[in-house]
Amino acid sequence: MAQNMMYTNYKSKVQESDENKVTIVNVQRELTGYYKCEVSADAPLFHTGIKTKLTYVTNEPSFPPTVNANRKKYSSGDLINVTCIAGESYPAVNISWFLNNQTAENMKSVRIQTTFERKVSELVIMRSYLITRASTLLFPTGRIKVICEISQFDLYKKSAFLELVDNAPPKSAQVIAPSLSPHSTGKAPRLQNWTSIMFIMLFIVNTILL
C-alpha cells in the first residue's frame, strides 16, 4: 500500500488470501488509499510489473435521502424548488434526479445545484436542489413524481420521492348537442307536425257528426 503507515489493528484473512488476492478484515476508513500489486520475474531477467489502485473504505450515509418541496400544489409559472439531503457519508454520495422516471439532468427547463458540507471527521453531508417552473408540459397528467436517488459506488443506493400537483382547475367536458343523421333531409319533424294536425282535424269532424 502506498502509505508510510503501519496498521497493527488490521490483519489479513489467511484462509481467503493467496498469490492473487489479499483479504483484510476489521478495516476502518484510515485504510482508504492506493494499493499496489508488484509481480517480479525470475532470474535472469527480473522484470517487474506494478499496478496501483485507489481503494475506498466507505461509511454509508447515516440516514436515507429526504426530499422536501416549498409546497405541493403549483400553478403555471410558479417556481418549483425541491431539496434532497443525504446523510453523513464518506466519500460523498452521488445524487441523481428523476421527473416521472425521466432523468432530470437532461431537461433544459430544469436547473440542479449541489452543495456539500464537510465535517471535522471528514464525513460529508450532500444537499441538492432541483429548480424549475411549473408548466402544462411538466404536468401532463396533473401530477409529477420527483425522485431523488443517492448512490455510493455499487455498495449503496437508496431513493426518496414526492408528488407535486397541478393547481389548475379541472377542464370541463365538452357537451355536444345531438344532430340529425347525415342522411336526414330535415323533413321528419315537419311530417310529425302534419300528422298531429290531421289527427286533431279528424277528431273535430267526428265530434260534429256525432
PDB file of N, CA, C and O in Angstrom, residues 55-131:
ATOM      1  N   THR A  55      -8.416   2.527  -3.508  1.00  0.00           N
ATOM      2  CA  THR A  55      -9.480   1.750  -2.872  1.00  0.00           C
ATOM      3  C   THR A  55     -10.034   2.523  -1.682  1.00  0.00           C
ATOM      4  O   THR A  55      -9.271   3.064  -0.879  1.00  0.00           O
ATOM      5  N   TYR A  56     -11.365   2.580  -1.616  1.00  0.00           N
ATOM      6  CA  TYR A  56     -12.024   3.301  -0.528  1.00  0.00           C
ATOM      7  C   TYR A  56     -12.586   2.325   0.501  1.00  0.00           C
ATOM      8  O   TYR A  56     -13.127   1.276   0.150  1.00  0.00           O
ATOM      9  N   VAL A  57     -12.454   2.703   1.750  1.00  0.00           N
ATOM     10  CA  VAL A  57     -13.230   2.086   2.820  1.00  0.00           C
ATOM     11  C   VAL A  57     -14.322   3.096   3.148  1.00  0.00           C
ATOM     12  O   VAL A  57     -14.038   4.196   3.616  1.00  0.00           O
ATOM     13  N   THR A  58     -15.554   2.757   2.870  1.00  0.00           N
ATOM     14  CA  THR A  58     -16.635   3.739   2.899  1.00  0.00           C
ATOM     15  C   THR A  58     -17.391   3.741   4.222  1.00  0.00           C
ATOM     16  O   THR A  58     -17.394   2.753   4.962  1.00  0.00           O
ATOM     17  N   ASN A  59     -18.025   4.874   4.467  1.00  0.00           N
ATOM     18  CA  ASN A  59     -19.052   4.997   5.504  1.00  0.00           C
ATOM     19  C   ASN A  59     -20.366   5.292   4.789  1.00  0.00           C
ATOM     20  O   ASN A  59     -20.492   6.318   4.114  1.00  0.00           O
ATOM     21  N   GLU A  60     -21.321   4.397   4.920  1.00  0.00           N
ATOM     22  CA  GLU A  60     -22.613   4.619   4.280  1.00  0.00           C
ATOM     23  C   GLU A  60     -23.301   5.838   4.892  1.00  0.00           C
ATOM     24  O   GLU A  60     -23.021   6.216   6.036  1.00  0.00           O
ATOM     25  N   PRO A  61     -24.200   6.478   4.139  1.00  0.00           N
ATOM     26  CA  PRO A  61     -24.933   7.630   4.689  1.00  0.00           C
ATOM     27  C   PRO A  61     -25.607   7.280   6.015  1.00  0.00           C
ATOM     28  O   PRO A  61     -26.134   6.179   6.183  1.00  0.00           O
ATOM     29  N   SER A  62     -25.578   8.228   6.928  1.00  0.00           N
ATOM     30  CA  SER A  62     -26.132   7.988   8.263  1.00  0.00           C
ATOM     31  C   SER A  62     -27.648   7.868   8.249  1.00  0.00           C
ATOM     32  O   SER A  62     -28.234   7.334   9.193  1.00  0.00           O
ATOM     33  N   PHE A  63     -28.298   8.367   7.194  1.00  0.00           N
ATOM     34  CA  PHE A  63     -29.746   8.181   7.055  1.00  0.00           C
ATOM     35  C   PHE A  63     -30.102   8.243   5.572  1.00  0.00           C
ATOM     36  O   PHE A  63     -29.353   8.814   4.772  1.00  0.00           O
ATOM     37  N   PRO A  64     -31.230   7.638   5.174  1.00  0.00           N
ATOM     38  CA  PRO A  64     -31.648   7.653   3.760  1.00  0.00           C
ATOM     39  C   PRO A  64     -31.922   9.075   3.300  1.00  0.00           C
ATOM     40  O   PRO A  64     -32.072   9.995   4.113  1.00  0.00           O
ATOM     41  N   PRO A  65     -32.012   9.286   1.988  1.00  0.00           N
ATOM     42  CA  PRO A  65     -32.275  10.639   1.482  1.00  0.00           C
ATOM     43  C   PRO A  65     -33.660  11.134   1.892  1.00  0.00           C
ATOM     44  O   PRO A  65     -34.600  10.350   2.032  1.00  0.00           O
ATOM     45  N   THR A  66     -33.763  12.430   2.087  1.00  0.00           N
ATOM     46  CA  THR A  66     -35.049  13.066   2.376  1.00  0.00           C
ATOM     47  C   THR A  66     -35.313  14.128   1.310  1.00  0.00           C
ATOM     48  O   THR A  66     -34.397  14.831   0.886  1.00  0.00           O
ATOM     49  N   VAL A  67     -36.576  14.225   0.890  1.00  0.00           N
ATOM     50  CA  VAL A  67     -36.957  15.158  -0.173  1.00  0.00           C
ATOM     51  C   VAL A  67     -38.048  16.085   0.350  1.00  0.00           C
ATOM     52  O   VAL A  67     -39.025  15.628   0.953  1.00  0.00           O
ATOM     53  N   ASN A  68     -37.872  17.378   0.114  1.00  0.00           N
ATOM     54  CA  ASN A  68     -38.860  18.372   0.534  1.00  0.00           C
ATOM     55  C   ASN A  68     -39.033  19.412  -0.561  1.00  0.00           C
ATOM     56  O   ASN A  68     -38.087  19.727  -1.291  1.00  0.00           O
ATOM     57  N   ALA A  69     -40.252  19.944  -0.669  1.00  0.00           N
ATOM     58  CA  ALA A  69     -40.556  20.993  -1.645  1.00  0.00           C
ATOM     59  C   ALA A  69     -41.141  22.193  -0.920  1.00  0.00           C
ATOM     60  O   ALA A  69     -41.655  22.068   0.200  1.00  0.00           O
ATOM     61  N   ASN A  70     -41.055  23.372  -1.561  1.00  0.00           N
ATOM     62  CA  ASN A  70     -41.593  24.571  -0.926  1.00  0.00           C
ATOM     63  C   ASN A  70     -43.107  24.496  -0.773  1.00  0.00           C
ATOM     64  O   ASN A  70     -43.681  25.121   0.107  1.00  0.00           O
ATOM     65  N   ARG A  71     -43.777  23.716  -1.621  1.00  0.00           N
ATOM     66  CA  ARG A  71     -45.191  23.385  -1.438  1.00  0.00           C
ATOM     67  C   ARG A  71     -45.533  22.227  -2.363  1.00  0.00           C
ATOM     68  O   ARG A  71     -44.700  21.781  -3.141  1.00  0.00           O
ATOM     69  N   LYS A  72     -46.776  21.753  -2.287  1.00  0.00           N
ATOM     70  CA  LYS A  72     -47.167  20.568  -3.046  1.00  0.00           C
ATOM     71  C   LYS A  72     -47.995  20.893  -4.287  1.00  0.00           C
ATOM     72  O   LYS A  72     -48.037  20.109  -5.222  1.00  0.00           O
ATOM     73  N   LYS A  73     -48.676  22.064  -4.319  1.00  0.00           N
ATOM     74  CA  LYS A  73     -49.516  22.428  -5.454  1.00  0.00           C
ATOM     75  C   LYS A  73     -48.949  23.659  -6.146  1.00  0.00           C
ATOM     76  O   LYS A  73     -48.515  24.605  -5.491  1.00  0.00           O
ATOM     77  N   TYR A  74     -48.983  23.627  -7.487  1.00  0.00           N
ATOM     78  CA  TYR A  74     -48.385  24.705  -8.263  1.00  0.00           C
ATOM     79  C   TYR A  74     -49.300  25.102  -9.421  1.00  0.00           C
ATOM     80  O   TYR A  74     -49.963  24.251 -10.021  1.00  0.00           O
ATOM     81  N   SER A  75     -49.294  26.399  -9.712  1.00  0.00           N
ATOM     82  CA  SER A  75     -49.971  26.912 -10.897  1.00  0.00           C
ATOM     83  C   SER A  75     -48.926  27.194 -11.966  1.00  0.00           C
ATOM     84  O   SER A  75     -47.730  27.322 -11.666  1.00  0.00           O
ATOM     85  N   SER A  76     -49.367  27.303 -13.203  1.00  0.00           N
ATOM     86  CA  SER A  76     -48.448  27.537 -14.310  1.00  0.00           C
ATOM     87  C   SER A  76     -47.630  28.802 -14.068  1.00  0.00           C
ATOM     88  O   SER A  76     -48.167  29.855 -13.733  1.00  0.00           O
ATOM     89  N   GLY A  77     -46.314  28.680 -14.201  1.00  0.00           N
ATOM     90  CA  GLY A  77     -45.413  29.803 -13.988  1.00  0.00           C
ATOM     91  C   GLY A  77     -44.807  29.861 -12.601  1.00  0.00           C
ATOM     92  O   GLY A  77     -43.843  30.601 -12.376  1.00  0.00           O
ATOM     93  N   ASP A  78     -45.352  29.093 -11.648  1.00  0.00           N
ATOM     94  CA  ASP A  78     -44.805  29.093 -10.288  1.00  0.00           C
ATOM     95  C   ASP A  78     -43.408  28.474 -10.264  1.00  0.00           C
ATOM     96  O   ASP A  78     -43.097  27.570 -11.043  1.00  0.00           O
ATOM     97  N   LEU A  79     -42.579  28.955  -9.337  1.00  0.00           N
ATOM     98  CA  LEU A  79     -41.234  28.409  -9.166  1.00  0.00           C
ATOM     99  C   LEU A  79     -41.298  27.153  -8.305  1.00  0.00           C
ATOM    100  O   LEU A  79     -41.863  27.160  -7.210  1.00  0.00           O
ATOM    101  N   ILE A  80     -40.734  26.072  -8.812  1.00  0.00           N
ATOM    102  CA  ILE A  80     -40.663  24.804  -8.077  1.00  0.00           C
ATOM    103  C   ILE A  80     -39.240  24.634  -7.565  1.00  0.00           C
ATOM    104  O   ILE A  80     -38.281  24.703  -8.330  1.00  0.00           O
ATOM    105  N   ASN A  81     -39.113  24.417  -6.265  1.00  0.00           N
ATOM    106  CA  ASN A  81     -37.798  24.242  -5.647  1.00  0.00           C
ATOM    107  C   ASN A  81     -37.867  23.027  -4.726  1.00  0.00           C
ATOM    108  O   ASN A  81     -38.522  23.064  -3.685  1.00  0.00           O
ATOM    109  N   VAL A  82     -37.190  21.952  -5.116  1.00  0.00           N
ATOM    110  CA  VAL A  82     -37.204  20.706  -4.349  1.00  0.00           C
ATOM    111  C   VAL A  82     -35.798  20.454  -3.810  1.00  0.00           C
ATOM    112  O   VAL A  82     -34.812  20.597  -4.536  1.00  0.00           O
ATOM    113  N   THR A  83     -35.714  20.076  -2.539  1.00  0.00           N
ATOM    114  CA  THR A  83     -34.429  19.851  -1.877  1.00  0.00           C
ATOM    115  C   THR A  83     -34.274  18.379  -1.512  1.00  0.00           C
ATOM    116  O   THR A  83     -35.213  17.753  -1.024  1.00  0.00           O
ATOM    117  N   CYS A  84     -33.086  17.846  -1.760  1.00  0.00           N
ATOM    118  CA  CYS A  84     -32.753  16.471  -1.374  1.00  0.00           C
ATOM    119  C   CYS A  84     -31.507  16.518  -0.487  1.00  0.00           C
ATOM    120  O   CYS A  84     -30.499  17.135  -0.852  1.00  0.00           O
ATOM    121  N   ILE A  85     -31.584  15.873   0.675  1.00  0.00           N
ATOM    122  CA  ILE A  85     -30.467  15.862   1.622  1.00  0.00           C
ATOM    123  C   ILE A  85     -30.053  14.417   1.872  1.00  0.00           C
ATOM    124  O   ILE A  85     -30.891  13.552   2.138  1.00  0.00           O
ATOM    125  N   ALA A  86     -28.744  14.166   1.782  1.00  0.00           N
ATOM    126  CA  ALA A  86     -28.191  12.840   2.070  1.00  0.00           C
ATOM    127  C   ALA A  86     -27.429  12.903   3.389  1.00  0.00           C
ATOM    128  O   ALA A  86     -26.756  13.891   3.686  1.00  0.00           O
ATOM    129  N   GLY A  87     -27.530  11.843   4.172  1.00  0.00           N
ATOM    130  CA  GLY A  87     -26.865  11.805   5.470  1.00  0.00           C
ATOM    131  C   GLY A  87     -25.349  11.783   5.358  1.00  0.00           C
ATOM    132  O   GLY A  87     -24.779  11.591   4.279  1.00  0.00           O
ATOM    133  N   GLU A  88     -24.682  11.984   6.490  1.00  0.00           N
ATOM    134  CA  GLU A  88     -23.218  11.997   6.528  1.00  0.00           C
ATOM    135  C   GLU A  88     -22.654  10.701   5.950  1.00  0.00           C
ATOM    136  O   GLU A  88     -23.107   9.605   6.277  1.00  0.00           O
ATOM    137  N   SER A  89     -21.647  10.843   5.096  1.00  0.00           N
ATOM    138  CA  SER A  89     -21.049   9.661   4.473  1.00  0.00           C
ATOM    139  C   SER A  89     -19.602   9.949   4.110  1.00  0.00           C
ATOM    140  O   SER A  89     -19.153  11.101   4.117  1.00  0.00           O
ATOM    141  N   TYR A  90     -18.886   8.882   3.798  1.00  0.00           N
ATOM    142  CA  TYR A  90     -17.534   9.011   3.244  1.00  0.00           C
ATOM    143  C   TYR A  90     -17.319   7.873   2.260  1.00  0.00           C
ATOM    144  O   TYR A  90     -17.536   6.713   2.601  1.00  0.00           O
ATOM    145  N   PRO A  91     -16.895   8.208   1.040  1.00  0.00           N
ATOM    146  CA  PRO A  91     -16.826   9.561   0.477  1.00  0.00           C
ATOM    147  C   PRO A  91     -18.227  10.095   0.172  1.00  0.00           C
ATOM    148  O   PRO A  91     -19.219   9.432   0.464  1.00  0.00           O
ATOM    149  N   ALA A  92     -18.280  11.273  -0.427  1.00  0.00           N
ATOM    150  CA  ALA A  92     -19.572  11.882  -0.744  1.00  0.00           C
ATOM    151  C   ALA A  92     -20.361  11.011  -1.716  1.00  0.00           C
ATOM    152  O   ALA A  92     -19.790  10.355  -2.593  1.00  0.00           O
ATOM    153  N   VAL A  93     -21.673  10.996  -1.546  1.00  0.00           N
ATOM    154  CA  VAL A  93     -22.533  10.207  -2.430  1.00  0.00           C
ATOM    155  C   VAL A  93     -22.799  10.968  -3.725  1.00  0.00           C
ATOM    156  O   VAL A  93     -22.607  12.183  -3.804  1.00  0.00           O
ATOM    157  N   ASN A  94     -23.235  10.247  -4.735  1.00  0.00           N
ATOM    158  CA  ASN A  94     -23.732  10.858  -5.971  1.00  0.00           C
ATOM    159  C   ASN A  94     -25.241  11.032  -5.851  1.00  0.00           C
ATOM    160  O   ASN A  94     -25.935  10.156  -5.325  1.00  0.00           O
ATOM    161  N   ILE A  95     -25.747  12.153  -6.349  1.00  0.00           N
ATOM    162  CA  ILE A  95     -27.185  12.436  -6.290  1.00  0.00           C
ATOM    163  C   ILE A  95     -27.721  12.578  -7.707  1.00  0.00           C
ATOM    164  O   ILE A  95     -27.165  13.322  -8.519  1.00  0.00           O
ATOM    165  N   SER A  96     -28.798  11.854  -8.000  1.00  0.00           N
ATOM    166  CA  SER A  96     -29.449  11.918  -9.315  1.00  0.00           C
ATOM    167  C   SER A  96     -30.920  12.263  -9.125  1.00  0.00           C
ATOM    168  O   SER A  96     -31.559  11.812  -8.169  1.00  0.00           O
ATOM    169  N   TRP A  97     -31.451  13.051 -10.071  1.00  0.00           N
ATOM    170  CA  TRP A  97     -32.857  13.468 -10.029  1.00  0.00           C
ATOM    171  C   TRP A  97     -33.621  12.857 -11.200  1.00  0.00           C
ATOM    172  O   TRP A  97     -33.088  12.727 -12.305  1.00  0.00           O
ATOM    173  N   PHE A  98     -34.892  12.520 -10.937  1.00  0.00           N
ATOM    174  CA  PHE A  98     -35.771  11.991 -11.976  1.00  0.00           C
ATOM    175  C   PHE A  98     -37.143  12.647 -11.848  1.00  0.00           C
ATOM    176  O   PHE A  98     -37.655  12.825 -10.739  1.00  0.00           O
ATOM    177  N   LEU A  99     -37.725  13.010 -12.998  1.00  0.00           N
ATOM    178  CA  LEU A  99     -39.088  13.535 -13.054  1.00  0.00           C
ATOM    179  C   LEU A  99     -39.922  12.559 -13.868  1.00  0.00           C
ATOM    180  O   LEU A  99     -39.666  12.363 -15.058  1.00  0.00           O
ATOM    181  N   ASN A 100     -40.899  11.935 -13.203  1.00  0.00           N
ATOM    182  CA  ASN A 100     -41.704  10.891 -13.857  1.00  0.00           C
ATOM    183  C   ASN A 100     -40.803   9.853 -14.519  1.00  0.00           C
ATOM    184  O   ASN A 100     -41.005   9.454 -15.672  1.00  0.00           O
ATOM    185  N   ASN A 101     -39.772   9.428 -13.766  1.00  0.00           N
ATOM    186  CA  ASN A 101     -38.835   8.377 -14.184  1.00  0.00           C
ATOM    187  C   ASN A 101     -37.948   8.783 -15.360  1.00  0.00           C
ATOM    188  O   ASN A 101     -37.280   7.931 -15.947  1.00  0.00           O
ATOM    189  N   GLN A 102     -37.918  10.062 -15.697  1.00  0.00           N
ATOM    190  CA  GLN A 102     -37.013  10.559 -16.729  1.00  0.00           C
ATOM    191  C   GLN A 102     -35.892  11.363 -16.065  1.00  0.00           C
ATOM    192  O   GLN A 102     -36.137  12.117 -15.120  1.00  0.00           O
ATOM    193  N   THR A 103     -34.672  11.193 -16.563  1.00  0.00           N
ATOM    194  CA  THR A 103     -33.525  11.871 -15.967  1.00  0.00           C
ATOM    195  C   THR A 103     -33.686  13.381 -16.070  1.00  0.00           C
ATOM    196  O   THR A 103     -33.794  13.939 -17.164  1.00  0.00           O
ATOM    197  N   ALA A 104     -33.700  14.044 -14.919  1.00  0.00           N
ATOM    198  CA  ALA A 104     -33.947  15.488 -14.897  1.00  0.00           C
ATOM    199  C   ALA A 104     -32.760  16.276 -15.441  1.00  0.00           C
ATOM    200  O   ALA A 104     -32.929  17.378 -15.971  1.00  0.00           O
ATOM    201  N   GLU A 105     -31.550  15.729 -15.311  1.00  0.00           N
ATOM    202  CA  GLU A 105     -30.361  16.445 -15.788  1.00  0.00           C
ATOM    203  C   GLU A 105     -30.414  16.722 -17.284  1.00  0.00           C
ATOM    204  O   GLU A 105     -29.755  17.641 -17.775  1.00  0.00           O
ATOM    205  N   ASN A 106     -31.200  15.934 -18.028  1.00  0.00           N
ATOM    206  CA  ASN A 106     -31.283  16.108 -19.480  1.00  0.00           C
ATOM    207  C   ASN A 106     -32.366  17.099 -19.902  1.00  0.00           C
ATOM    208  O   ASN A 106     -32.537  17.345 -21.095  1.00  0.00           O
ATOM    209  N   MET A 107     -33.103  17.656 -18.946  1.00  0.00           N
ATOM    210  CA  MET A 107     -34.198  18.567 -19.270  1.00  0.00           C
ATOM    211  C   MET A 107     -33.698  20.009 -19.246  1.00  0.00           C
ATOM    212  O   MET A 107     -33.124  20.468 -18.253  1.00  0.00           O
ATOM    213  N   LYS A 108     -33.941  20.725 -20.344  1.00  0.00           N
ATOM    214  CA  LYS A 108     -33.448  22.098 -20.461  1.00  0.00           C
ATOM    215  C   LYS A 108     -34.113  23.040 -19.468  1.00  0.00           C
ATOM    216  O   LYS A 108     -33.512  24.032 -19.050  1.00  0.00           O
ATOM    217  N   SER A 109     -35.351  22.748 -19.092  1.00  0.00           N
ATOM    218  CA  SER A 109     -36.086  23.651 -18.204  1.00  0.00           C
ATOM    219  C   SER A 109     -35.738  23.441 -16.733  1.00  0.00           C
ATOM    220  O   SER A 109     -36.238  24.159 -15.872  1.00  0.00           O
ATOM    221  N   VAL A 110     -34.880  22.471 -16.446  1.00  0.00           N
ATOM    222  CA  VAL A 110     -34.553  22.125 -15.060  1.00  0.00           C
ATOM    223  C   VAL A 110     -33.127  22.560 -14.740  1.00  0.00           C
ATOM    224  O   VAL A 110     -32.202  22.346 -15.530  1.00  0.00           O
ATOM    225  N   ARG A 111     -32.959  23.173 -13.563  1.00  0.00           N
ATOM    226  CA  ARG A 111     -31.627  23.557 -13.086  1.00  0.00           C
ATOM    227  C   ARG A 111     -31.352  22.816 -11.780  1.00  0.00           C
ATOM    228  O   ARG A 111     -32.210  22.763 -10.893  1.00  0.00           O
ATOM    229  N   ILE A 112     -30.164  22.241 -11.664  1.00  0.00           N
ATOM    230  CA  ILE A 112     -29.798  21.460 -10.482  1.00  0.00           C
ATOM    231  C   ILE A 112     -28.534  22.050  -9.860  1.00  0.00           C
ATOM    232  O   ILE A 112     -27.544  22.285 -10.555  1.00  0.00           O
ATOM    233  N   GLN A 113     -28.594  22.284  -8.560  1.00  0.00           N
ATOM    234  CA  GLN A 113     -27.443  22.780  -7.810  1.00  0.00           C
ATOM    235  C   GLN A 113     -27.143  21.807  -6.673  1.00  0.00           C
ATOM    236  O   GLN A 113     -28.057  21.385  -5.960  1.00  0.00           O
ATOM    237  N   THR A 114     -25.871  21.458  -6.509  1.00  0.00           N
ATOM    238  CA  THR A 114     -25.472  20.518  -5.465  1.00  0.00           C
ATOM    239  C   THR A 114     -24.358  21.128  -4.627  1.00  0.00           C
ATOM    240  O   THR A 114     -23.394  21.667  -5.173  1.00  0.00           O
ATOM    241  N   THR A 115     -24.515  21.058  -3.315  1.00  0.00           N
ATOM    242  CA  THR A 115     -23.514  21.575  -2.391  1.00  0.00           C
ATOM    243  C   THR A 115     -23.148  20.484  -1.392  1.00  0.00           C
ATOM    244  O   THR A 115     -23.846  19.469  -1.275  1.00  0.00           O
ATOM    245  N   PHE A 116     -22.051  20.695  -0.675  1.00  0.00           N
ATOM    246  CA  PHE A 116     -21.650  19.723   0.338  1.00  0.00           C
ATOM    247  C   PHE A 116     -21.130  20.447   1.574  1.00  0.00           C
ATOM    248  O   PHE A 116     -20.667  21.589   1.512  1.00  0.00           O
ATOM    249  N   GLU A 117     -21.218  19.755   2.682  1.00  0.00           N
ATOM    250  CA  GLU A 117     -20.709  20.259   3.961  1.00  0.00           C
ATOM    251  C   GLU A 117     -19.792  19.193   4.550  1.00  0.00           C
ATOM    252  O   GLU A 117     -20.225  18.081   4.830  1.00  0.00           O
ATOM    253  N   ARG A 118     -18.527  19.544   4.726  1.00  0.00           N
ATOM    254  CA  ARG A 118     -17.548  18.584   5.236  1.00  0.00           C
ATOM    255  C   ARG A 118     -17.399  18.743   6.745  1.00  0.00           C
ATOM    256  O   ARG A 118     -17.133  19.832   7.243  1.00  0.00           O
ATOM    257  N   LYS A 119     -17.574  17.639   7.456  1.00  0.00           N
ATOM    258  CA  LYS A 119     -17.458  17.640   8.901  1.00  0.00           C
ATOM    259  C   LYS A 119     -15.997  17.458   9.322  1.00  0.00           C
ATOM    260  O   LYS A 119     -15.130  17.108   8.517  1.00  0.00           O
ATOM    261  N   VAL A 120     -15.742  17.669  10.619  1.00  0.00           N
ATOM    262  CA  VAL A 120     -14.387  17.505  11.149  1.00  0.00           C
ATOM    263  C   VAL A 120     -13.907  16.072  10.956  1.00  0.00           C
ATOM    264  O   VAL A 120     -12.731  15.810  10.701  1.00  0.00           O
ATOM    265  N   SER A 121     -14.828  15.129  11.042  1.00  0.00           N
ATOM    266  CA  SER A 121     -14.485  13.714  10.891  1.00  0.00           C
ATOM    267  C   SER A 121     -14.288  13.311   9.435  1.00  0.00           C
ATOM    268  O   SER A 121     -14.120  12.129   9.145  1.00  0.00           O
ATOM    269  N   GLU A 122     -14.326  14.286   8.514  1.00  0.00           N
ATOM    270  CA  GLU A 122     -14.212  14.078   7.071  1.00  0.00           C
ATOM    271  C   GLU A 122     -15.462  13.462   6.459  1.00  0.00           C
ATOM    272  O   GLU A 122     -15.496  13.181   5.262  1.00  0.00           O
ATOM    273  N   LEU A 123     -16.492  13.243   7.264  1.00  0.00           N
ATOM    274  CA  LEU A 123     -17.769  12.825   6.700  1.00  0.00           C
ATOM    275  C   LEU A 123     -18.394  14.009   5.964  1.00  0.00           C
ATOM    276  O   LEU A 123     -18.173  15.166   6.311  1.00  0.00           O
ATOM    277  N   VAL A 124     -19.187  13.700   4.945  1.00  0.00           N
ATOM    278  CA  VAL A 124     -19.732  14.739   4.070  1.00  0.00           C
ATOM    279  C   VAL A 124     -21.255  14.659   4.049  1.00  0.00           C
ATOM    280  O   VAL A 124     -21.825  13.571   3.921  1.00  0.00           O
ATOM    281  N   ILE A 125     -21.903  15.813   4.183  1.00  0.00           N
ATOM    282  CA  ILE A 125     -23.356  15.922   4.010  1.00  0.00           C
ATOM    283  C   ILE A 125     -23.613  16.569   2.650  1.00  0.00           C
ATOM    284  O   ILE A 125     -23.094  17.648   2.363  1.00  0.00           O
ATOM    285  N   MET A 126     -24.407  15.908   1.819  1.00  0.00           N
ATOM    286  CA  MET A 126     -24.703  16.417   0.483  1.00  0.00           C
ATOM    287  C   MET A 126     -26.120  16.988   0.439  1.00  0.00           C
ATOM    288  O   MET A 126     -27.061  16.400   0.982  1.00  0.00           O
ATOM    289  N   ARG A 127     -26.252  18.137  -0.222  1.00  0.00           N
ATOM    290  CA  ARG A 127     -27.556  18.754  -0.469  1.00  0.00           C
ATOM    291  C   ARG A 127     -27.668  19.082  -1.955  1.00  0.00           C
ATOM    292  O   ARG A 127     -26.731  19.624  -2.539  1.00  0.00           O
ATOM    293  N   SER A 128     -28.807  18.749  -2.521  1.00  0.00           N
ATOM    294  CA  SER A 128     -29.023  19.027  -3.939  1.00  0.00           C
ATOM    295  C   SER A 128     -30.381  19.696  -4.108  1.00  0.00           C
ATOM    296  O   SER A 128     -31.348  19.358  -3.410  1.00  0.00           O
ATOM    297  N   TYR A 129     -30.445  20.649  -5.046  1.00  0.00           N
ATOM    298  CA  TYR A 129     -31.662  21.427  -5.267  1.00  0.00           C
ATOM    299  C   TYR A 129     -32.081  21.303  -6.730  1.00  0.00           C
ATOM    300  O   TYR A 129     -31.271  21.533  -7.637  1.00  0.00           O
ATOM    301  N   LEU A 130     -33.334  20.938  -6.946  1.00  0.00           N
ATOM    302  CA  LEU A 130     -33.915  20.896  -8.287  1.00  0.00           C
ATOM    303  C   LEU A 130     -34.829  22.104  -8.430  1.00  0.00           C
ATOM    304  O   LEU A 130     -35.763  22.287  -7.641  1.00  0.00           O
ATOM    305  N   ILE A 131     -34.556  22.933  -9.439  1.00  0.00           N
ATOM    306  CA  ILE A 131     -35.289  24.184  -9.618  1.00  0.00           C
ATOM    307  C   ILE A 131     -35.853  24.231 -11.039  1.00  0.00           C
ATOM    308  O   ILE A 131     -35.128  24.012 -12.012  1.00  0.00           O
TER     309      ILE A 131
END
